[in-house]
Short mmCIF file of N, CA, C and O in Angstrom, two decimals:
data_model
loop_
_atom_site.label_atom_id
_atom_site.label_comp_id
_atom_site.label_asym_id
_atom_site.label_seq_id
_atom_site.Cartn_x
_atom_site.Cartn_y
_atom_site.Cartn_z
N MET A 1 42.25 16.23 15.67
CA MET A 1 41.07 16.54 14.93
C MET A 1 39.99 15.52 15.41
O MET A 1 40.08 14.38 15.42
N GLU A 2 38.84 16.13 15.86
CA GLU A 2 37.69 15.31 16.35
C GLU A 2 36.82 14.71 15.14
O GLU A 2 36.57 15.50 14.21
N THR A 3 36.52 13.56 15.22
CA THR A 3 35.62 12.91 14.26
C THR A 3 34.18 13.04 14.71
O THR A 3 33.85 12.82 15.77
N THR A 4 33.39 13.55 13.73
CA THR A 4 31.88 13.68 14.02
C THR A 4 31.31 12.46 13.49
O THR A 4 31.45 12.04 12.34
N THR A 5 30.53 11.81 14.51
CA THR A 5 29.89 10.51 14.11
C THR A 5 28.56 10.90 13.50
O THR A 5 27.99 11.96 13.59
N ILE A 6 27.99 9.81 12.94
CA ILE A 6 26.68 9.94 12.25
C ILE A 6 25.72 10.29 13.40
O ILE A 6 24.79 11.18 13.20
N GLY A 7 25.77 9.63 14.41
CA GLY A 7 24.83 9.83 15.54
C GLY A 7 24.88 11.34 16.04
O GLY A 7 23.79 11.91 16.28
N LYS A 8 26.06 11.95 16.12
CA LYS A 8 26.20 13.31 16.53
C LYS A 8 25.57 14.14 15.52
O LYS A 8 24.89 15.21 15.88
N LYS A 9 25.78 13.95 14.27
CA LYS A 9 25.22 14.75 13.20
C LYS A 9 23.63 14.69 13.26
O LYS A 9 23.00 15.69 13.23
N LEU A 10 23.12 13.47 13.59
CA LEU A 10 21.71 13.36 13.72
C LEU A 10 21.05 14.08 14.89
O LEU A 10 20.08 14.75 14.87
N ARG A 11 21.81 14.12 15.93
CA ARG A 11 21.38 14.75 17.23
C ARG A 11 21.43 16.29 16.96
O ARG A 11 20.46 16.94 17.30
N GLU A 12 22.44 16.72 16.32
CA GLU A 12 22.47 18.14 15.94
C GLU A 12 21.44 18.62 15.08
O GLU A 12 20.83 19.71 15.27
N LEU A 13 21.19 17.84 14.11
CA LEU A 13 20.13 18.19 13.05
C LEU A 13 18.80 18.14 13.63
O LEU A 13 17.90 18.94 13.23
N ARG A 14 18.46 17.30 14.63
CA ARG A 14 17.25 17.21 15.21
C ARG A 14 16.86 18.44 15.97
O ARG A 14 15.75 18.86 16.02
N GLY A 15 17.89 19.11 16.53
CA GLY A 15 17.66 20.44 17.19
C GLY A 15 16.61 20.30 18.38
O GLY A 15 16.75 19.48 19.19
N ASP A 16 15.52 21.09 18.28
CA ASP A 16 14.49 21.21 19.30
C ASP A 16 13.38 20.22 19.15
O ASP A 16 12.59 20.08 19.98
N ARG A 17 13.42 19.48 17.99
CA ARG A 17 12.35 18.42 17.79
C ARG A 17 12.69 17.17 18.85
O ARG A 17 13.76 16.93 19.29
N THR A 18 11.56 16.54 19.24
CA THR A 18 11.78 15.38 20.09
C THR A 18 12.06 14.23 19.15
O THR A 18 11.78 14.19 17.95
N ALA A 19 12.68 13.15 19.73
CA ALA A 19 12.85 11.87 19.12
C ALA A 19 11.55 11.31 18.51
O ALA A 19 11.43 10.81 17.46
N ALA A 20 10.41 11.53 19.32
CA ALA A 20 9.15 11.02 18.92
C ALA A 20 8.68 11.72 17.68
O ALA A 20 8.08 11.09 16.74
N GLU A 21 8.84 13.04 17.59
CA GLU A 21 8.51 13.80 16.47
C GLU A 21 9.19 13.32 15.21
O GLU A 21 8.56 13.13 14.12
N VAL A 22 10.50 13.11 15.25
CA VAL A 22 11.36 12.71 14.15
C VAL A 22 10.90 11.27 13.76
O VAL A 22 10.77 10.96 12.57
N ALA A 23 10.71 10.41 14.73
CA ALA A 23 10.26 9.02 14.43
C ALA A 23 8.94 9.14 13.67
O ALA A 23 8.80 8.30 12.73
N ASP A 24 7.94 9.88 14.07
CA ASP A 24 6.71 9.96 13.44
C ASP A 24 6.82 10.45 11.93
O ASP A 24 6.29 9.98 10.98
N LEU A 25 7.70 11.41 11.80
CA LEU A 25 7.99 12.04 10.49
C LEU A 25 8.66 11.11 9.45
O LEU A 25 8.38 11.24 8.21
N VAL A 26 9.50 10.25 9.93
CA VAL A 26 10.26 9.34 9.08
C VAL A 26 9.75 7.89 9.07
O VAL A 26 10.32 7.11 8.39
N GLY A 27 8.81 7.63 9.90
CA GLY A 27 8.33 6.27 9.93
C GLY A 27 9.20 5.29 10.64
O GLY A 27 9.29 4.14 10.18
N ALA A 28 9.72 5.65 11.71
CA ALA A 28 10.67 4.75 12.57
C ALA A 28 10.14 4.83 13.99
O ALA A 28 9.31 5.66 14.36
N SER A 29 10.68 3.92 14.76
CA SER A 29 10.25 3.94 16.22
C SER A 29 11.25 4.98 16.96
O SER A 29 12.38 5.31 16.44
N VAL A 30 10.72 5.43 18.13
CA VAL A 30 11.60 6.33 18.91
C VAL A 30 12.82 5.51 19.27
O VAL A 30 13.95 6.17 19.19
N SER A 31 12.69 4.34 19.66
CA SER A 31 13.99 3.62 20.02
C SER A 31 14.98 3.48 18.92
O SER A 31 16.11 3.65 19.17
N ALA A 32 14.54 3.29 17.62
CA ALA A 32 15.35 3.23 16.60
C ALA A 32 16.03 4.64 16.26
O ALA A 32 17.33 4.69 16.12
N ILE A 33 15.34 5.72 16.38
CA ILE A 33 15.94 7.05 16.29
C ILE A 33 17.02 7.28 17.35
O ILE A 33 18.15 7.70 17.04
N LEU A 34 16.75 6.89 18.50
CA LEU A 34 17.67 7.05 19.69
C LEU A 34 18.92 6.08 19.40
O LEU A 34 20.05 6.52 19.64
N MET A 35 18.67 4.95 18.87
CA MET A 35 19.88 4.05 18.51
C MET A 35 20.73 4.64 17.46
O MET A 35 21.95 4.61 17.48
N TYR A 36 20.10 5.30 16.43
CA TYR A 36 20.83 5.89 15.39
C TYR A 36 21.67 7.06 15.95
O TYR A 36 22.83 7.28 15.53
N GLU A 37 21.03 7.79 16.88
CA GLU A 37 21.77 9.03 17.40
C GLU A 37 22.84 8.58 18.39
O GLU A 37 23.73 9.41 18.67
N ASN A 38 22.79 7.42 18.96
CA ASN A 38 23.82 6.93 19.86
C ASN A 38 24.82 6.04 19.15
O ASN A 38 25.56 5.34 19.77
N ASP A 39 24.74 6.07 17.78
CA ASP A 39 25.75 5.22 17.01
C ASP A 39 25.65 3.68 17.38
O ASP A 39 26.69 3.02 17.18
N GLU A 40 24.40 3.26 17.74
CA GLU A 40 24.31 1.87 18.04
C GLU A 40 23.77 1.07 16.86
O GLU A 40 23.74 -0.15 16.90
N ARG A 41 23.29 1.75 15.88
CA ARG A 41 22.62 1.22 14.68
C ARG A 41 22.69 2.20 13.55
O ARG A 41 22.65 3.39 13.77
N ILE A 42 22.72 1.63 12.30
CA ILE A 42 22.71 2.50 11.19
C ILE A 42 21.30 2.30 10.44
O ILE A 42 20.85 1.15 10.41
N PRO A 43 20.67 3.32 10.05
CA PRO A 43 19.31 3.16 9.52
C PRO A 43 19.32 2.48 8.11
O PRO A 43 20.37 2.56 7.44
N ARG A 44 18.35 1.83 7.79
CA ARG A 44 18.19 1.20 6.44
C ARG A 44 18.02 2.36 5.46
O ARG A 44 17.75 3.53 5.74
N ASP A 45 18.26 2.01 4.11
CA ASP A 45 18.24 3.00 3.17
C ASP A 45 17.06 3.91 3.09
O ASP A 45 17.21 5.13 2.90
N GLY A 46 15.86 3.44 3.17
CA GLY A 46 14.61 4.17 3.14
C GLY A 46 14.61 5.26 4.29
O GLY A 46 14.14 6.42 4.03
N ILE A 47 15.07 4.90 5.45
CA ILE A 47 15.01 5.81 6.61
C ILE A 47 16.15 6.85 6.42
O ILE A 47 15.98 7.96 6.66
N LYS A 48 17.26 6.46 5.85
CA LYS A 48 18.46 7.43 5.54
C LYS A 48 17.80 8.47 4.63
O LYS A 48 18.04 9.74 4.86
N ILE A 49 17.09 8.09 3.59
CA ILE A 49 16.58 8.98 2.61
C ILE A 49 15.54 10.01 3.31
O ILE A 49 15.60 11.20 3.11
N ARG A 50 14.71 9.40 4.10
CA ARG A 50 13.74 10.33 4.80
C ARG A 50 14.35 11.23 5.76
O ARG A 50 13.90 12.43 5.96
N LEU A 51 15.35 10.74 6.53
CA LEU A 51 16.11 11.70 7.50
C LEU A 51 16.76 12.79 6.70
O LEU A 51 16.70 13.95 7.18
N ALA A 52 17.48 12.46 5.66
CA ALA A 52 18.12 13.47 4.97
C ALA A 52 17.10 14.57 4.41
O ALA A 52 17.38 15.74 4.47
N HIS A 53 16.01 14.11 3.89
CA HIS A 53 15.05 14.94 3.28
C HIS A 53 14.46 15.91 4.47
O HIS A 53 14.34 16.99 4.31
N LEU A 54 14.19 15.24 5.55
CA LEU A 54 13.58 15.93 6.74
C LEU A 54 14.52 17.15 7.19
O LEU A 54 14.12 18.21 7.47
N TYR A 55 15.83 16.83 7.18
CA TYR A 55 16.86 17.75 7.68
C TYR A 55 17.40 18.65 6.54
O TYR A 55 18.27 19.50 6.87
N GLY A 56 16.98 18.41 5.35
CA GLY A 56 17.41 19.32 4.29
C GLY A 56 18.85 19.18 3.83
O GLY A 56 19.54 20.09 3.47
N VAL A 57 19.39 17.94 3.88
CA VAL A 57 20.75 17.66 3.51
C VAL A 57 20.75 16.44 2.62
O VAL A 57 19.77 15.74 2.52
N SER A 58 21.84 16.20 2.07
CA SER A 58 21.97 15.05 1.17
C SER A 58 22.28 13.77 1.96
O SER A 58 22.89 13.86 2.98
N VAL A 59 21.93 12.63 1.41
CA VAL A 59 22.20 11.36 2.03
C VAL A 59 23.71 11.27 2.17
O VAL A 59 24.26 10.86 3.24
N GLY A 60 24.39 11.63 1.14
CA GLY A 60 25.90 11.47 1.12
C GLY A 60 26.58 12.27 2.21
O GLY A 60 27.45 11.78 2.84
N SER A 61 26.08 13.48 2.44
CA SER A 61 26.71 14.35 3.40
C SER A 61 26.47 13.89 4.72
O SER A 61 27.22 13.96 5.69
N LEU A 62 25.22 13.33 5.00
CA LEU A 62 24.78 12.94 6.31
C LEU A 62 25.46 11.58 6.66
O LEU A 62 25.92 11.47 7.86
N PHE A 63 25.52 10.67 5.73
CA PHE A 63 25.94 9.31 6.13
C PHE A 63 27.31 8.93 5.59
O PHE A 63 27.85 7.96 6.13
N PHE A 64 27.80 9.58 4.68
CA PHE A 64 28.99 9.19 4.03
C PHE A 64 30.08 10.32 3.99
O PHE A 64 31.10 10.08 3.42
N GLY A 65 29.81 11.39 4.67
CA GLY A 65 30.81 12.44 4.76
C GLY A 65 31.12 13.06 3.40
O GLY A 65 32.28 13.68 3.26
N GLU A 66 30.31 13.04 2.45
CA GLU A 66 30.60 13.61 1.05
C GLU A 66 30.35 15.07 1.04
O GLU A 66 29.50 15.64 1.76
#
């Protein structure tokens, strides 16, 4: 069974948007968005909430597998 990482989920949810678009929408830098998507860093709570809201999912399902 393959494990889906947070980064993979974030990349899939971003879809056709650019990392720059997502960064602008959630108030993060492009490099931070790319680090989240490459599983190099976990966003702070405020960014987690904004990402979940942007993608229309719960914070729990996105970051905690609930």
